[in-house]
Coordinates of C-alpha atoms and ligand atoms in Angstrom, one line a residue:
X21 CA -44.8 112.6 -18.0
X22 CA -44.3 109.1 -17.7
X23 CA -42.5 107.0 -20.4
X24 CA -44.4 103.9 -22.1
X25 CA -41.3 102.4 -21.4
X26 CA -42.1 102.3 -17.9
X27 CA -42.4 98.8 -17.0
X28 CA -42.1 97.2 -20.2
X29 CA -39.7 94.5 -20.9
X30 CA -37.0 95.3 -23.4
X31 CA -34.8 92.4 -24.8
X32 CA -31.5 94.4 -26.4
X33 CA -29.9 91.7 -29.0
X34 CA -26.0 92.8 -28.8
X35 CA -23.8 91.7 -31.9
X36 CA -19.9 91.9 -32.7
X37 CA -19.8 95.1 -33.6
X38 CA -17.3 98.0 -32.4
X39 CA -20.3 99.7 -31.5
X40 CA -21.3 97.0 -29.0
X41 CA -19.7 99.2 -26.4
X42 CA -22.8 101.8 -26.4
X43 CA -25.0 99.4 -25.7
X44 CA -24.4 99.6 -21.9
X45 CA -25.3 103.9 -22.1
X46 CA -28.2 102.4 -24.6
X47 CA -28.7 99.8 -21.0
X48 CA -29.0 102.4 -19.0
X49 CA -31.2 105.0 -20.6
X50 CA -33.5 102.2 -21.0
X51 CA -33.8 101.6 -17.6
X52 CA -34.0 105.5 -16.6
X53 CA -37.0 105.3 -18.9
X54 CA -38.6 102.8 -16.3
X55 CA -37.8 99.6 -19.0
X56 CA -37.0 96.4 -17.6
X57 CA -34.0 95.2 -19.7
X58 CA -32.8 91.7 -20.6
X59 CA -29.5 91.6 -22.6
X60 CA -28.7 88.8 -24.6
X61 CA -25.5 88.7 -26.4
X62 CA -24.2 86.9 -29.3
X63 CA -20.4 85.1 -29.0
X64 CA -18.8 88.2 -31.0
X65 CA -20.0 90.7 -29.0
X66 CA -18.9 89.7 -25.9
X67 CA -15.4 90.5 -27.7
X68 CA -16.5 93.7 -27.8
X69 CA -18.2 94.5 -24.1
X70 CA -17.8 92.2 -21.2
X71 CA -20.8 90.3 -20.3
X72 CA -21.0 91.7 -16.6
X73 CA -20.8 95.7 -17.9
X74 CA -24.5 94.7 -19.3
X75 CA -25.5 92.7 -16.3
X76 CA -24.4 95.7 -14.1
X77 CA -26.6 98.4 -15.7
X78 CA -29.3 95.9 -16.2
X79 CA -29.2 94.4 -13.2
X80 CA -30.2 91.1 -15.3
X81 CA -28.3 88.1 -16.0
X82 CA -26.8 88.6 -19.5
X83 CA -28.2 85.4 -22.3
X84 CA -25.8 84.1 -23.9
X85 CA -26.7 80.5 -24.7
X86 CA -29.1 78.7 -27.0
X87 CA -29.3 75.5 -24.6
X88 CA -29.1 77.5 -21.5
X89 CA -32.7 76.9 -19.5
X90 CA -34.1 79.4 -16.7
X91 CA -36.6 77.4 -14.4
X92 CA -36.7 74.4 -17.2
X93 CA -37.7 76.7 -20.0
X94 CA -35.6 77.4 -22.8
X95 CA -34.4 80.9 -22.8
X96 CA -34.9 81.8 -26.0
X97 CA -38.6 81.1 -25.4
X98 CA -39.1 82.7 -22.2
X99 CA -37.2 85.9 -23.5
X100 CA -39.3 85.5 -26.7
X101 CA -42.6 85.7 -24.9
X102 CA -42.0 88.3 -22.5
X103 CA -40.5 91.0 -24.6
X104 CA -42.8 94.0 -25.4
X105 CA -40.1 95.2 -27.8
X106 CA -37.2 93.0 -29.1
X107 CA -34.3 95.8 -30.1
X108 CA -31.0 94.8 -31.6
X109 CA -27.7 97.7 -31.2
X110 CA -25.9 97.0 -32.7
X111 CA -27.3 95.0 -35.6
X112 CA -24.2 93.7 -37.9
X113 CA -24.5 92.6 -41.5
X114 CA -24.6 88.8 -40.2
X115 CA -27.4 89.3 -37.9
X116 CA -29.8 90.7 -40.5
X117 CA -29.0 88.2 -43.1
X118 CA -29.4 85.7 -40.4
X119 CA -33.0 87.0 -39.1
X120 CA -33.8 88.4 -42.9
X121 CA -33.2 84.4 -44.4
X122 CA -35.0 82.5 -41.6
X123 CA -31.7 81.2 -39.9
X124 CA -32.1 80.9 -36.1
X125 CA -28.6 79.2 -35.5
X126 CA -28.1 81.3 -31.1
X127 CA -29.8 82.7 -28.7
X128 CA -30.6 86.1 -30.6
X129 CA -31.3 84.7 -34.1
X130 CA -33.7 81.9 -32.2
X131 CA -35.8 84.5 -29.8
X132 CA -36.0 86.9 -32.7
X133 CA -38.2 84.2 -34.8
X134 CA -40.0 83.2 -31.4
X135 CA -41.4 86.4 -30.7
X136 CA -44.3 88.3 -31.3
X137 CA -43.4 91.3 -30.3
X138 CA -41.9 94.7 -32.3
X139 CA -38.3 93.9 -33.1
X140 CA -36.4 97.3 -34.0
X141 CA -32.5 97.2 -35.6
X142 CA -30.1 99.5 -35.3
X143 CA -26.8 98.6 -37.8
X144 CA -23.6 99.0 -37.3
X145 CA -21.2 98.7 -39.9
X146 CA -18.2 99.7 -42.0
X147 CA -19.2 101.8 -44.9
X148 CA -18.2 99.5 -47.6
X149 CA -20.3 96.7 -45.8
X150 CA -23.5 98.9 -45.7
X151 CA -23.6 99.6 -49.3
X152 CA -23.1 95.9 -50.1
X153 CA -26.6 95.3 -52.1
X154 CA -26.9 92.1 -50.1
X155 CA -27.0 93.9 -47.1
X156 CA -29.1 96.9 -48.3
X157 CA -31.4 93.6 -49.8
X158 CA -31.4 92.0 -46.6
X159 CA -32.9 95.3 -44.6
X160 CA -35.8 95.9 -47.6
X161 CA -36.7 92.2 -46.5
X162 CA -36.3 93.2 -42.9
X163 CA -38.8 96.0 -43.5
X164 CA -40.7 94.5 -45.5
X165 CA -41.7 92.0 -42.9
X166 CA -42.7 95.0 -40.0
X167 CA -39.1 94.9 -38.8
X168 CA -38.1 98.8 -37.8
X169 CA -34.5 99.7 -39.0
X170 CA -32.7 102.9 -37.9
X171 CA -30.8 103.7 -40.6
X172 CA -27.2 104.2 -39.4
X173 CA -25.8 107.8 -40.2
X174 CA -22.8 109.3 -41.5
X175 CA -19.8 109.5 -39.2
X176 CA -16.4 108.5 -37.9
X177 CA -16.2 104.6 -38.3
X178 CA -13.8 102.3 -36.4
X179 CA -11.8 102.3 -39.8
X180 CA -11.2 105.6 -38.7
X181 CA -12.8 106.6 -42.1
X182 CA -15.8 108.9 -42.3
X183 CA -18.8 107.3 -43.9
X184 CA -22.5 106.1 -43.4
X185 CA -22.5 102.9 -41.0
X186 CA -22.2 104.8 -37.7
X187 CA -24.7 103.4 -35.5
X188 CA -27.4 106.3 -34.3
X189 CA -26.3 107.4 -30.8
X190 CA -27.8 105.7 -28.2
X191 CA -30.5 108.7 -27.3
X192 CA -32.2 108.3 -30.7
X193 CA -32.4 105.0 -30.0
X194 CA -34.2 104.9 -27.3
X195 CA -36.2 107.3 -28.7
X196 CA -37.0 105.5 -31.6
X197 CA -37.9 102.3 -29.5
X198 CA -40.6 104.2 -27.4
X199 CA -41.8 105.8 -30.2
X200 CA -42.4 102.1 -31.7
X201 CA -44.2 101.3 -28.5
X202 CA -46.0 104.2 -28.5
X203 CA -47.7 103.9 -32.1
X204 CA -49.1 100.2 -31.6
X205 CA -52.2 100.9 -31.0
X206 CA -53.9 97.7 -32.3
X207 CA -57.5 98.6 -30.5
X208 CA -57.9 101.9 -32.4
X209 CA -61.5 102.3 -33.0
X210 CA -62.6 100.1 -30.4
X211 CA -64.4 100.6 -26.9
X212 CA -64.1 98.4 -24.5
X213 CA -65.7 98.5 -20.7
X214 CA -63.7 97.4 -18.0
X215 CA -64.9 97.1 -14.4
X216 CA -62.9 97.2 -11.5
X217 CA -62.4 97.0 -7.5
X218 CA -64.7 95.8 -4.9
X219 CA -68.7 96.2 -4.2
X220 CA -70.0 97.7 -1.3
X221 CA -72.9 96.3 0.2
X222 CA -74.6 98.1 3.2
X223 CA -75.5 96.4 6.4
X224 CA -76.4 99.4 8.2
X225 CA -75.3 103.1 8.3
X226 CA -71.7 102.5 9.0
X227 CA -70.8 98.8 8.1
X228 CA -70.8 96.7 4.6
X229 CA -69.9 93.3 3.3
X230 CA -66.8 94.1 0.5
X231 CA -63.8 92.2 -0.3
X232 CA -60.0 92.7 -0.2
X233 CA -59.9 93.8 -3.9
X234 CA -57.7 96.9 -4.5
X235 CA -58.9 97.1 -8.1
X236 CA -55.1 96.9 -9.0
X237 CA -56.2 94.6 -12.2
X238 CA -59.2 96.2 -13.5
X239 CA -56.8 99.9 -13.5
X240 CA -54.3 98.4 -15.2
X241 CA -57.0 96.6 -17.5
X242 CA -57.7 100.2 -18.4
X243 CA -54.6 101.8 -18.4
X244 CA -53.3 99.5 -20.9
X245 CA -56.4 99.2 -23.2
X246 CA -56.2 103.7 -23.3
X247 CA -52.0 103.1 -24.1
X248 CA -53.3 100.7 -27.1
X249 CA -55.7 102.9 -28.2
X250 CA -59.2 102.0 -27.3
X251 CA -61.7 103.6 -25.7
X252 CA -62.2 102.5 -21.9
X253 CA -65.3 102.9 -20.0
X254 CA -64.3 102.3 -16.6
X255 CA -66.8 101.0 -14.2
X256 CA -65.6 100.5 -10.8
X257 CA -66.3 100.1 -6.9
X258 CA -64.8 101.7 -4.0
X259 CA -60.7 102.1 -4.6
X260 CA -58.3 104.4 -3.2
X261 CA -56.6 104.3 -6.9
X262 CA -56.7 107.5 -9.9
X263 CA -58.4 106.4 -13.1
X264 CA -56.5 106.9 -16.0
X265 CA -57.9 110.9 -17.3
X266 CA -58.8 109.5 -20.7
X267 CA -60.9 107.0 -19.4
X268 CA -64.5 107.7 -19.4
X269 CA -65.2 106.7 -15.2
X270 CA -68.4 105.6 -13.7
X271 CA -67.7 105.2 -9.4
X272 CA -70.3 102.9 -7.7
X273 CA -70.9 100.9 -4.7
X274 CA -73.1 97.9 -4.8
X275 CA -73.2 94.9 -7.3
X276 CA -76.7 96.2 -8.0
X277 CA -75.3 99.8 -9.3
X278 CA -72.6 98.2 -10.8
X279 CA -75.0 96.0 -12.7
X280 CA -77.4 99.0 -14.1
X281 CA -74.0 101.2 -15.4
X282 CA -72.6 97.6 -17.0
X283 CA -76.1 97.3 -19.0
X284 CA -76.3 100.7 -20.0
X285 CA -73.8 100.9 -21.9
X286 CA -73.4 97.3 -22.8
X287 CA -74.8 97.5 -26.7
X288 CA -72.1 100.4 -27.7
X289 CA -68.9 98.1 -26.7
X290 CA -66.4 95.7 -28.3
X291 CA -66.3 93.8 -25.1
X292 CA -66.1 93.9 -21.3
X293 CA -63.3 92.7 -18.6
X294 CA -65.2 91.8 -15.9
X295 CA -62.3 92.1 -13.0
X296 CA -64.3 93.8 -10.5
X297 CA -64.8 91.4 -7.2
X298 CA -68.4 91.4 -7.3
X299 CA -70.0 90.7 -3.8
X300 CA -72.3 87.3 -4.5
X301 CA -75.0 88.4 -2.0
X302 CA -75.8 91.3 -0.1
X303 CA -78.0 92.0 2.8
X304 CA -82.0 91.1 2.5
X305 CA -82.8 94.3 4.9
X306 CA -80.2 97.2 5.3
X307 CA -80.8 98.6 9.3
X308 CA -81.7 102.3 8.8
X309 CA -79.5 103.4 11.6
X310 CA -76.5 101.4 13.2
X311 CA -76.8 98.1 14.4
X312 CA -76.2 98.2 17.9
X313 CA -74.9 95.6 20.4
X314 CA -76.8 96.0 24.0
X315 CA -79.9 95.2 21.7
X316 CA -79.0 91.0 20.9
X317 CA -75.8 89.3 22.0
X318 CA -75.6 87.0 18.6
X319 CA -76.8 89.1 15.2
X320 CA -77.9 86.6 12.2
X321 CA -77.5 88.5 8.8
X322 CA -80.0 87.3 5.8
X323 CA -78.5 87.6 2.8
X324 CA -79.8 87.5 -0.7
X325 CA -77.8 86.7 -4.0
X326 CA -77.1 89.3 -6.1
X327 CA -77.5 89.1 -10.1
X328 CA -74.3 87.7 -11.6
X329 CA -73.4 90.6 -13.9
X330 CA -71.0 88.7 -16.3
X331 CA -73.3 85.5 -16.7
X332 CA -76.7 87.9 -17.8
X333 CA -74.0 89.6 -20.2
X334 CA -73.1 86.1 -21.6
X335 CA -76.9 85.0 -22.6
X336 CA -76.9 88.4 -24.6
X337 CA -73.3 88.0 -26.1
X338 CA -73.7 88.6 -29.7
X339 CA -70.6 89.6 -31.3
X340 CA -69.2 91.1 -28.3
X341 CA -65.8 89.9 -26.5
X342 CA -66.1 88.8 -22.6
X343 CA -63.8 88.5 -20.1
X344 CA -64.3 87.1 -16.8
X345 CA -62.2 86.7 -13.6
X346 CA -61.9 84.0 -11.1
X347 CA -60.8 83.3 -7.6
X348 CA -59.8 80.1 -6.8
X349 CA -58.2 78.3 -4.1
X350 CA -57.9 75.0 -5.7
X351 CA -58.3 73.3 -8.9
X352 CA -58.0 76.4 -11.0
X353 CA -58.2 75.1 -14.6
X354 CA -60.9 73.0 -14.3
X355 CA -63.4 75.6 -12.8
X356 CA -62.1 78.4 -15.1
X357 CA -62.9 76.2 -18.3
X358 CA -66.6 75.8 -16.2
X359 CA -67.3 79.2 -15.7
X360 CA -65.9 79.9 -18.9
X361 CA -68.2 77.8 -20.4
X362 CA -71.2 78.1 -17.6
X363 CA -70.9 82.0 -18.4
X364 CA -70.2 81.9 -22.2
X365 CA -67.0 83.8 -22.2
X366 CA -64.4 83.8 -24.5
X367 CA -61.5 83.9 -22.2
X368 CA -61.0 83.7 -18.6
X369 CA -58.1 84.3 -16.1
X370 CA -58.4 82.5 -13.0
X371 CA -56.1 83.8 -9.9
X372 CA -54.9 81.1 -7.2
X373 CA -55.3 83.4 -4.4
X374 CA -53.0 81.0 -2.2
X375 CA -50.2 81.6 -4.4
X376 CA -48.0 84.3 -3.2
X377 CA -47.7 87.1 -5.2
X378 CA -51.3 86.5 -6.6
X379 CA -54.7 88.0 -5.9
X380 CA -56.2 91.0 -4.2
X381 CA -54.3 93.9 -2.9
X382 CA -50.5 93.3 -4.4
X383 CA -48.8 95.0 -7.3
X384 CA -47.8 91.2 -8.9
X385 CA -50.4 88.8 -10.2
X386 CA -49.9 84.5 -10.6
X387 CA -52.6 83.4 -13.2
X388 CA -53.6 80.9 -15.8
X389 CA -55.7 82.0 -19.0
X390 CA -58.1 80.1 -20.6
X391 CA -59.6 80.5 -24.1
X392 CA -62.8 79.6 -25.2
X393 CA -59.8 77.4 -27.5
X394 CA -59.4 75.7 -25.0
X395 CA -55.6 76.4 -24.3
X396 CA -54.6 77.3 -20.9
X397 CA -51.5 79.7 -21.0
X398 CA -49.7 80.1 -17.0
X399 CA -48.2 83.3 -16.4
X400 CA -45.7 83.2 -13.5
X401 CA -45.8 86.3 -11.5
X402 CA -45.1 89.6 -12.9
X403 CA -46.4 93.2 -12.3
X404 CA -50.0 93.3 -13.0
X405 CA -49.7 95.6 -15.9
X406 CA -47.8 93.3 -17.6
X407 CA -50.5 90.1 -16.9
X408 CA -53.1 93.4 -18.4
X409 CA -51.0 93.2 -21.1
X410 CA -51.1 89.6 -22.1
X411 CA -54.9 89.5 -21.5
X412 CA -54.9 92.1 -23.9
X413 CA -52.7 90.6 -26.3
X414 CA -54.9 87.5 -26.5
X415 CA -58.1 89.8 -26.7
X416 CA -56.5 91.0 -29.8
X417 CA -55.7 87.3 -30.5
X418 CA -59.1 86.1 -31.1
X419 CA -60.9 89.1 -32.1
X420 CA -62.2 88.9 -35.3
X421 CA -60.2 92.1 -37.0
Ligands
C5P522 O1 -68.5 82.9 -10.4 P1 -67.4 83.8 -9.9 O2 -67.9 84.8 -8.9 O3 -66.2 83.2 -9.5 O4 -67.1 84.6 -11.3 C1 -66.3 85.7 -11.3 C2 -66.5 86.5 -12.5 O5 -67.9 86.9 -12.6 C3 -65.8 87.8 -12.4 O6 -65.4 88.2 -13.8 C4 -66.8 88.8 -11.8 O7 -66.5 90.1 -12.1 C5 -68.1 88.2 -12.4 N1 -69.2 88.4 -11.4 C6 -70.3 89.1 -11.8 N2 -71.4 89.3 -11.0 C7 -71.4 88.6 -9.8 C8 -70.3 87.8 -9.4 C9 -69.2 87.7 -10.2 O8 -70.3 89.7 -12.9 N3 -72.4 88.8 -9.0

């Protein structure tokens, strides 16, 4: 069974502790897990572990500096926003008082207060240090504020001394993070409909008018709506891809289909992402048997529009969330804020398909998302799970709760 670390992005904070050196088995176990990892390291750690052992096991450069800036961003921002899970082992005494007090004086302290996502702990210290009531303050405040603390165990310390401060072996840590990831289901309750792939529209027995969608997005849509705990209704056209078993999974072939399994369940839903490539128009007449060539040397095709799915499901909003999808080979955030608004949506992502590494068919996606706010937020590419997941994450964003 597959991990839900697979493909998730795991920032590991590394402090000047001793115990520093099992963050590269902690490195590596991430990564057998499927986990992307990005290690950042504060000044006294790389004391501890040379910078290069993490890089190695991570295949990632190691962040180490505050004013350091990766394609003119910031680092700490561009960490802090594309961490799914912020973990920190081994977490000394400083490093908690630092994030517990609101200090944000390097790179670790900095990304810790610019991200949104869990951040999970795991001290490391000498006995003596742990029982400190400043230090056993500063994790209640920790907790207290969502943070997740593994509570060191007892154990051989670097003093040589047996006592509780031992850092938790770098198994259970691990474990503990994808346990973390596991229980955030923040769409519990809800049911969402999600349509994906391609229409088919029939010219004649053996031909159609279809697109180059794969249906990539709209799966992963799903797959990540199910891992957070909503209900998925899965509508979607012709695709060579397995639906996720808990989905509930409606196949069909023509926008019209399409359009009759979208309005029957419409009024039981949260909301709908509309990803699916609907064809605009399909043939007036389908030919009953093949069209054939000795019959005509040129062939004209009449074509009639088909009902735009997302823009009927806008004039009977309500209270319901939509999300719509759009092509674009130019101007991209101008006509996603008009079919945003021509549609009533409440947030769409618009796809330069000239990019590379964007659109129909790949595993990456390059797109810009637009709230109903207003604010446009550009994703460079990344696996097209991970673009589900930030259209997620601003779902939840502006959902009333
Ligand atoms: O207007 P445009 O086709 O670019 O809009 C794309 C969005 O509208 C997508 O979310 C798509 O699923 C939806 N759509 C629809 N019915 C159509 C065409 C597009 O629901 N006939």
């Amino acid at each position: 069974m597959s991990s839900v670390l697979k493909d998730r992005n795991i920032v590991l904070g590394v402090t000047g502790s001793i115990a520093a050196y099992k963050a590269a088995e902690i490195v590596r176990l991430l990564r057998k897990r499927g986990a992307s990892v990005y290690p950042l390291m504060t000044q006294a750690a790389t004391h501890f572990v040379h910078p290069l052992t993490l890089a190695s096991l991570a295949a990632q450069e190691v962040a180490l500096d505050l004013f350091e800036t990766k394609q003119g961003r910031m680092r700490h921002l561009s960490l802090a926003e594309l961490a799914d899970l912020v973990l920190i082992a081994p977490a000394t005494a400083n490093v908690m008082g630092k994030i517990a007090h609101g200090i944000a004086d390097d790179l670790l302290t900095t990304a810790v207060m610019a991200t949104r996502a869990p951040v999970v702990l795991a001290p490391a210290m000498d006995e003596a240090m742990y029982e400190n009531p400043v230090v056993q303050a500063n994790m209640r405040e920790l907790k207290s504020r969502g943070m997740h603390i593994i509570d060191p165990v007892k154990g051989q310390l670097a003093s040589g001394e047996v006592g509780k401060g031992r850092m938790v072996e770098p198994q259970k840590i691990v474990d503990y993070a994808e346990g973390v990831l596991q229980s955030r289901q923040d769409f519990a309750g809800k049911l969402f409909m999600v349509t994906a792939g391609p229409t088919r529209e029939a010219l004649d027995k053996v031909r159609f008018i279809s697109s180059y969608s794969s249906g990539k997005m709209g799966y992963a849509l799903a797959e990540e709506g199910i891992d957070r705990g909503s209900r998925i209704i899965l509508i979607s056209g012709p695709s060579s891809l397995l639906p996720p078993p808990q989905a509930e999974f409606y196949s069909v072939e023509t926008a019209l289909e399409m359009k009759k399994r979208v309005m029957e369940r419409f009024s039981e839903v949260d909301g709908v992402l509309m990803a699916a490539a609907v064809s605009d128009f399909r043939a007036k007449r389908v030919f009953s048997g093949k069209i054939k060539k000795n019959a005509c040397t040129s062939l004209r095709l009449d074509l009639v529009q088909n009902p735009d799915i997302l823009q009927e499901l806008g004039r009977n909003k309500g209270d319901k969330f939509l999300v719509g999808f759009c092509a674009e080979t130019s101007g991209l955030k101008e006509k996603a804020k008009e079919k945003l608004e021509e549609k009533n949506l409440d947030l769409i992502v618009a796809n330069d398909i000239t990019l590379e590494g964007a659109g129909f068919g790949g595993d990456t996606n390059v797109v810009l998302l637009v709230g109903k706010d207003g604010e446009a937020i550009s994703l460079d590419r990344r696996s097209k799970r991970e673009v589900a997941r930030k259209i997620w994450d601003k779902v939840k964003e502006f959902m009333p709760t």
